[in-house]
């Protein structure tokens, strides 16, 4: 019997929490299925000249079998994914996981399967996103005024930062570090793991632990491939994905603590938002949150708050 090839793509360094979880997925598969599976992980397609966002195209057309990626990019295809990007709504990990593993996460997975070539096999933890910049500490919305900030390629993200007074610039992660180094952007926002592992902290002295977004990531599979596999392969892949998801979430939570311990206070100033400052940020963004609630309806919005 010919082995089933599972080609898994990523866009991060080998030690990233995502790639460590992808390795666990591969080890679990091969331990269960042996030679029936040939698993190959390319953890950083950027190194071979791709943009990170190419992963979505490569999986949907079957050139790759699986990938992890930010859920934000799927809102263009399935608008309700934008609910996961509402600022200052998902405020802690237990709440976020309850939402992703509950009715809203299931609804989004079903919509994705019905309208794209993806099958969603897990919700991964992309970390709470924080602000960093090279100009000044950000303690209140007034400190954001006029700073050019790199954003994801998300209309919602760009509107969030525009409302806070930033000048948003959408860039693929492939171009992020070069733009930070060159100073063509003043600020950016990312989980702590990316701020540190991409080397952004070496150029941005000021880091604000804003937790303005919880970054949901998706573990995606090429749907036609999954449906063509024998039932026992499907079940093993699904089980391995669930195990990798739990491991990835543990890695992500631990990574936040590790990164904070590694940052040198003489090189980086860490700002914790006060409750009053967080209320100011939330108030600035309330019109956008209310607009999205009206757009998607109370039935979906209630699931977002149920966590």
Short mmCIF file of C-alpha atoms in Angstrom, two decimals:
data_model
loop_
_atom_site.label_atom_id
_atom_site.label_comp_id
_atom_site.label_asym_id
_atom_site.label_seq_id
_atom_site.Cartn_x
_atom_site.Cartn_y
_atom_site.Cartn_z
CA UNK A 1 0.00 0.00 0.00
CA UNK A 2 1.34 3.41 -1.01
CA UNK A 3 1.94 5.88 1.82
CA UNK A 4 -0.34 8.88 2.15
CA UNK A 5 1.74 12.05 1.93
CA UNK A 6 0.89 14.79 4.40
CA UNK A 7 2.79 17.99 3.58
CA UNK A 8 2.50 20.52 6.42
CA UNK A 9 3.52 24.15 5.99
CA UNK A 10 4.29 26.95 8.43
CA UNK A 11 5.97 30.34 8.48
CA UNK A 12 7.89 30.52 11.76
CA UNK A 13 11.25 29.52 13.27
CA UNK A 14 11.74 25.86 14.27
CA UNK A 15 11.39 26.62 17.99
CA UNK A 16 8.07 28.46 17.64
CA UNK A 17 5.10 27.12 19.61
CA UNK A 18 3.31 26.42 16.34
CA UNK A 19 6.12 24.38 14.80
CA UNK A 20 6.68 22.45 18.02
CA UNK A 21 2.98 21.51 17.97
CA UNK A 22 3.21 20.60 14.27
CA UNK A 23 6.06 18.24 15.13
CA UNK A 24 3.93 16.62 17.84
CA UNK A 25 1.16 16.19 15.26
CA UNK A 26 3.59 14.46 12.90
CA UNK A 27 5.08 12.22 15.60
CA UNK A 28 1.60 11.17 16.77
CA UNK A 29 0.56 10.31 13.23
CA UNK A 30 3.63 8.28 12.40
CA UNK A 31 3.53 6.47 15.77
CA UNK A 32 -0.08 5.45 15.08
CA UNK A 33 0.09 4.74 11.37
CA UNK A 34 3.71 3.86 10.65
CA UNK A 35 4.52 3.56 6.96
CA UNK A 36 0.92 4.28 5.96
CA UNK A 37 1.79 7.98 6.39
CA UNK A 38 4.69 10.05 5.05
CA UNK A 39 4.74 13.29 7.05
CA UNK A 40 6.81 16.27 5.94
CA UNK A 41 6.97 19.60 7.78
CA UNK A 42 8.24 22.76 6.12
CA UNK A 43 8.03 25.02 9.16
CA UNK A 44 9.06 28.22 7.39
CA UNK A 45 8.04 28.65 3.76
CA UNK A 46 9.32 32.24 3.92
CA UNK A 47 12.86 30.83 3.77
CA UNK A 48 12.12 29.45 0.30
CA UNK A 49 10.82 32.78 -1.01
CA UNK A 50 7.11 32.54 -0.27
CA UNK A 51 5.02 35.03 1.61
CA UNK A 52 3.39 33.63 4.72
CA UNK A 53 -0.07 34.23 3.28
CA UNK A 54 0.75 31.85 0.41
CA UNK A 55 0.06 29.01 2.84
CA UNK A 56 -3.68 29.51 2.43
CA UNK A 57 -3.52 29.19 -1.35
CA UNK A 58 -1.14 26.23 -1.20
CA UNK A 59 -3.41 24.27 1.13
CA UNK A 60 -6.64 25.14 -0.61
CA UNK A 61 -5.32 24.00 -3.97
CA UNK A 62 -3.75 20.87 -2.50
CA UNK A 63 -0.06 21.65 -3.05
CA UNK A 64 0.22 21.41 0.72
CA UNK A 65 -2.01 19.20 2.83
CA UNK A 66 -2.07 21.25 6.02
CA UNK A 67 -0.92 24.49 7.62
CA UNK A 68 -1.46 26.73 10.60
CA UNK A 69 -2.38 30.36 10.03
CA UNK A 70 -3.98 33.38 11.64
CA UNK A 71 -7.77 33.12 11.64
CA UNK A 72 -8.01 36.84 10.85
CA UNK A 73 -7.22 36.21 7.19
CA UNK A 74 -10.30 34.03 6.75
CA UNK A 75 -12.73 36.88 7.45
CA UNK A 76 -12.51 37.89 3.79
CA UNK A 77 -14.00 34.50 2.88
CA UNK A 78 -16.21 33.88 5.93
CA UNK A 79 -17.16 37.30 7.35
CA UNK A 80 -18.13 35.96 10.79
CA UNK A 81 -14.47 35.16 11.47
CA UNK A 82 -14.17 38.90 12.13
CA UNK A 83 -15.99 38.33 15.43
CA UNK A 84 -12.79 36.78 16.79
CA UNK A 85 -10.93 40.01 16.01
CA UNK A 86 -13.08 42.36 18.04
CA UNK A 87 -10.77 44.33 20.35
CA UNK A 88 -10.77 43.91 24.13
CA UNK A 89 -13.57 41.30 23.97
CA UNK A 90 -11.72 38.02 24.60
CA UNK A 91 -9.83 38.98 27.74
CA UNK A 92 -8.30 35.72 29.01
CA UNK A 93 -7.34 32.30 27.71
CA UNK A 94 -10.08 30.23 29.39
CA UNK A 95 -12.68 32.58 27.90
CA UNK A 96 -11.07 32.42 24.45
CA UNK A 97 -10.83 28.62 24.47
CA UNK A 98 -14.46 28.31 25.60
CA UNK A 99 -15.53 30.43 22.63
CA UNK A 100 -13.34 28.59 20.11
CA UNK A 101 -14.35 25.13 21.37
CA UNK A 102 -18.02 26.09 21.73
CA UNK A 103 -20.92 26.87 19.38
CA UNK A 104 -19.25 29.87 17.69
CA UNK A 105 -16.10 27.92 16.85
CA UNK A 106 -18.21 25.05 15.52
CA UNK A 107 -20.30 27.43 13.42
CA UNK A 108 -17.19 29.00 11.88
CA UNK A 109 -15.68 25.58 11.12
CA UNK A 110 -18.88 24.48 9.38
CA UNK A 111 -19.08 27.70 7.35
CA UNK A 112 -15.45 27.30 6.32
CA UNK A 113 -16.03 23.72 5.14
CA UNK A 114 -19.19 24.72 3.24
CA UNK A 115 -17.70 27.68 1.37
CA UNK A 116 -13.97 27.01 0.93
CA UNK A 117 -11.56 24.16 0.25
CA UNK A 118 -10.48 23.97 3.89
CA UNK A 119 -11.33 21.66 6.75
CA UNK A 120 -10.62 23.11 10.18
CA UNK A 121 -8.98 20.55 12.47
CA UNK A 122 -8.14 22.73 15.46
CA UNK A 123 -8.14 26.18 17.01
CA UNK A 124 -4.62 27.17 18.03
CA UNK A 125 -3.45 29.95 20.32
CA UNK A 126 -1.68 32.76 18.48
CA UNK A 127 -1.25 34.67 21.73
CA UNK A 128 -2.62 37.93 23.02
CA UNK A 129 -1.39 40.70 20.77
CA UNK A 130 0.57 43.59 22.24
CA UNK A 131 1.93 46.89 20.94
CA UNK A 132 5.60 47.71 20.38
CA UNK A 133 7.17 50.85 18.95
CA UNK A 134 10.39 52.80 18.58
CA UNK A 135 9.12 56.27 19.55
CA UNK A 136 7.54 56.45 23.02
CA UNK A 137 5.70 54.48 25.69
CA UNK A 138 2.05 53.86 24.84
CA UNK A 139 -0.03 54.26 27.97
CA UNK A 140 -3.25 55.77 26.59
CA UNK A 141 -4.88 56.20 23.17
CA UNK A 142 -3.39 59.70 22.88
CA UNK A 143 0.08 58.11 22.70
CA UNK A 144 -0.88 56.30 19.48
CA UNK A 145 -1.44 59.49 17.50
CA UNK A 146 0.45 59.65 14.21
CA UNK A 147 2.46 56.44 14.64
CA UNK A 148 2.72 54.29 11.51
CA UNK A 149 1.77 50.77 12.61
CA UNK A 150 2.13 47.53 10.69
CA UNK A 151 -1.10 45.53 10.70
CA UNK A 152 -2.29 42.21 9.38
CA UNK A 153 -4.00 42.31 6.01
CA UNK A 154 -7.37 42.72 7.70
CA UNK A 155 -9.81 45.56 7.11
CA UNK A 156 -11.06 45.22 10.66
CA UNK A 157 -7.58 45.44 12.16
CA UNK A 158 -6.80 48.51 10.11
CA UNK A 159 -10.00 50.21 11.25
CA UNK A 160 -9.24 49.39 14.90
CA UNK A 161 -5.85 51.06 14.75
CA UNK A 162 -7.15 53.99 12.74
CA UNK A 163 -9.72 54.68 15.46
CA UNK A 164 -6.92 54.71 18.04
CA UNK A 165 -5.01 57.34 16.07
CA UNK A 166 -2.42 55.15 14.36
CA UNK A 167 -1.63 55.24 10.64
CA UNK A 168 -2.11 51.55 9.68
CA UNK A 169 0.11 49.89 7.06
CA UNK A 170 -0.76 46.31 6.05
CA UNK A 171 2.32 44.11 5.51
CA UNK A 172 2.94 40.40 5.17
CA UNK A 173 5.02 38.98 8.01
CA UNK A 174 7.79 38.36 5.46
CA UNK A 175 8.32 42.13 5.23
CA UNK A 176 7.77 42.95 8.90
CA UNK A 177 11.29 42.81 10.31
CA UNK A 178 12.86 44.68 7.40
CA UNK A 179 10.32 47.48 7.85
CA UNK A 180 10.99 47.59 11.61
CA UNK A 181 14.74 47.71 11.02
CA UNK A 182 14.46 50.42 8.37
CA UNK A 183 12.09 52.52 10.49
CA UNK A 184 9.52 52.74 7.69
CA UNK A 185 7.00 51.75 10.35
CA UNK A 186 7.07 53.13 13.88
CA UNK A 187 5.00 50.48 15.60
CA UNK A 188 3.64 46.98 15.21
CA UNK A 189 1.52 44.55 17.20
CA UNK A 190 2.12 40.88 17.79
CA UNK A 191 2.15 38.21 20.47
CA UNK A 192 5.19 38.35 22.74
CA UNK A 193 6.59 35.20 21.15
CA UNK A 194 6.79 36.94 17.76
CA UNK A 195 8.07 40.23 19.18
CA UNK A 196 10.97 38.32 20.70
CA UNK A 197 11.62 35.50 18.22
CA UNK A 198 11.42 37.77 15.17
CA UNK A 199 13.92 40.14 16.84
CA UNK A 200 11.51 43.08 16.93
CA UNK A 201 12.40 43.83 20.55
CA UNK A 202 15.94 44.69 19.40
CA UNK A 203 14.56 47.68 17.46
CA UNK A 204 11.48 48.64 19.47
CA UNK A 205 12.35 49.79 22.96
CA UNK A 206 8.74 50.27 24.05
CA UNK A 207 6.39 47.32 24.58
CA UNK A 208 2.86 47.79 25.89
CA UNK A 209 1.09 44.70 27.22
CA UNK A 210 -2.23 45.79 25.77
CA UNK A 211 -3.79 42.37 24.98
CA UNK A 212 -6.02 44.24 22.53
CA UNK A 213 -6.71 41.11 20.46
CA UNK A 214 -6.63 37.44 21.28
CA UNK A 215 -4.96 35.88 18.29
CA UNK A 216 -6.84 32.78 17.18
CA UNK A 217 -4.99 30.55 14.75
CA UNK A 218 -6.47 27.76 12.66
CA UNK A 219 -5.11 24.32 11.89
CA UNK A 220 -6.27 23.79 8.32
CA UNK A 221 -6.40 20.74 6.08
CA UNK A 222 -7.04 20.42 2.35
CA UNK A 223 -10.66 19.29 2.40
CA UNK A 224 -10.60 17.09 -0.70
CA UNK A 225 -7.56 15.20 0.60
CA UNK A 226 -9.19 14.62 3.98
CA UNK A 227 -12.41 13.35 2.41
CA UNK A 228 -10.47 10.96 0.14
CA UNK A 229 -8.62 9.28 3.00
CA UNK A 230 -9.91 6.00 4.48
CA UNK A 231 -11.96 6.40 7.62
CA UNK A 232 -9.20 5.12 9.90
CA UNK A 233 -6.76 7.72 8.51
CA UNK A 234 -9.33 10.49 8.97
CA UNK A 235 -9.91 9.45 12.58
CA UNK A 236 -6.20 9.25 13.35
CA UNK A 237 -5.53 12.65 11.77
CA UNK A 238 -8.40 14.17 13.76
CA UNK A 239 -7.13 12.62 17.01
CA UNK A 240 -3.54 13.73 16.34
CA UNK A 241 -4.79 17.24 15.57
CA UNK A 242 -6.65 17.37 18.90
CA UNK A 243 -3.51 16.26 20.78
CA UNK A 244 -1.36 18.81 18.94
CA UNK A 245 -3.93 21.53 19.71
CA UNK A 246 -3.79 20.88 23.44
CA UNK A 247 0.02 20.86 23.35
CA UNK A 248 0.14 24.06 21.31
CA UNK A 249 -2.08 25.87 23.81
CA UNK A 250 0.17 24.79 26.69
CA UNK A 251 3.24 25.96 24.78
CA UNK A 252 1.64 29.33 24.00
CA UNK A 253 0.68 30.09 27.60
CA UNK A 254 4.12 29.10 28.90
CA UNK A 255 5.86 31.11 26.18
CA UNK A 256 4.35 34.39 27.39
CA UNK A 257 5.94 33.95 30.82
CA UNK A 258 9.27 32.85 29.33
CA UNK A 259 9.51 35.82 26.96
CA UNK A 260 8.76 38.36 29.67
CA UNK A 261 11.57 36.84 31.76
CA UNK A 262 14.01 37.07 28.82
CA UNK A 263 13.39 40.73 27.97
CA UNK A 264 16.15 42.94 29.39
CA UNK A 265 14.71 45.93 31.31
CA UNK A 266 17.71 48.01 30.25
CA UNK A 267 16.80 47.46 26.60
CA UNK A 268 13.00 47.35 26.70
CA UNK A 269 10.48 49.37 28.69
CA UNK A 270 7.40 47.28 29.48
CA UNK A 271 4.13 49.16 30.04
CA UNK A 272 1.17 47.52 31.76
CA UNK A 273 -2.13 49.22 31.00
CA UNK A 274 -3.99 50.52 34.04
CA UNK A 275 -7.68 49.73 34.31
CA UNK A 276 -8.44 53.39 33.55
CA UNK A 277 -6.26 53.30 30.43
CA UNK A 278 -7.84 50.03 29.26
CA UNK A 279 -11.25 51.66 29.69
CA UNK A 280 -10.12 54.55 27.48
CA UNK A 281 -9.00 52.18 24.73
CA UNK A 282 -12.24 50.23 25.00
CA UNK A 283 -14.31 53.41 24.82
CA UNK A 284 -12.50 54.54 21.67
CA UNK A 285 -13.38 51.26 20.00
CA UNK A 286 -16.94 50.83 21.30
CA UNK A 287 -18.55 52.21 18.09
CA UNK A 288 -16.75 49.58 16.01
CA UNK A 289 -17.73 46.74 18.37
CA UNK A 290 -21.37 47.91 18.34
CA UNK A 291 -21.31 48.12 14.55
CA UNK A 292 -20.05 44.53 14.30
CA UNK A 293 -22.69 43.37 16.77
CA UNK A 294 -25.37 44.89 14.57
CA UNK A 295 -23.77 43.35 11.49
CA UNK A 296 -23.66 39.75 12.77
CA UNK A 297 -26.64 39.75 15.12
CA UNK A 298 -27.10 39.01 18.78
CA UNK A 299 -27.29 35.22 18.25
CA UNK A 300 -23.63 35.01 17.17
CA UNK A 301 -22.46 37.81 19.45
CA UNK A 302 -23.92 36.02 22.48
CA UNK A 303 -21.69 33.00 21.70
CA UNK A 304 -18.69 35.34 21.66
CA UNK A 305 -19.51 36.57 25.14
CA UNK A 306 -20.52 33.17 26.51
CA UNK A 307 -16.93 32.23 27.25
#
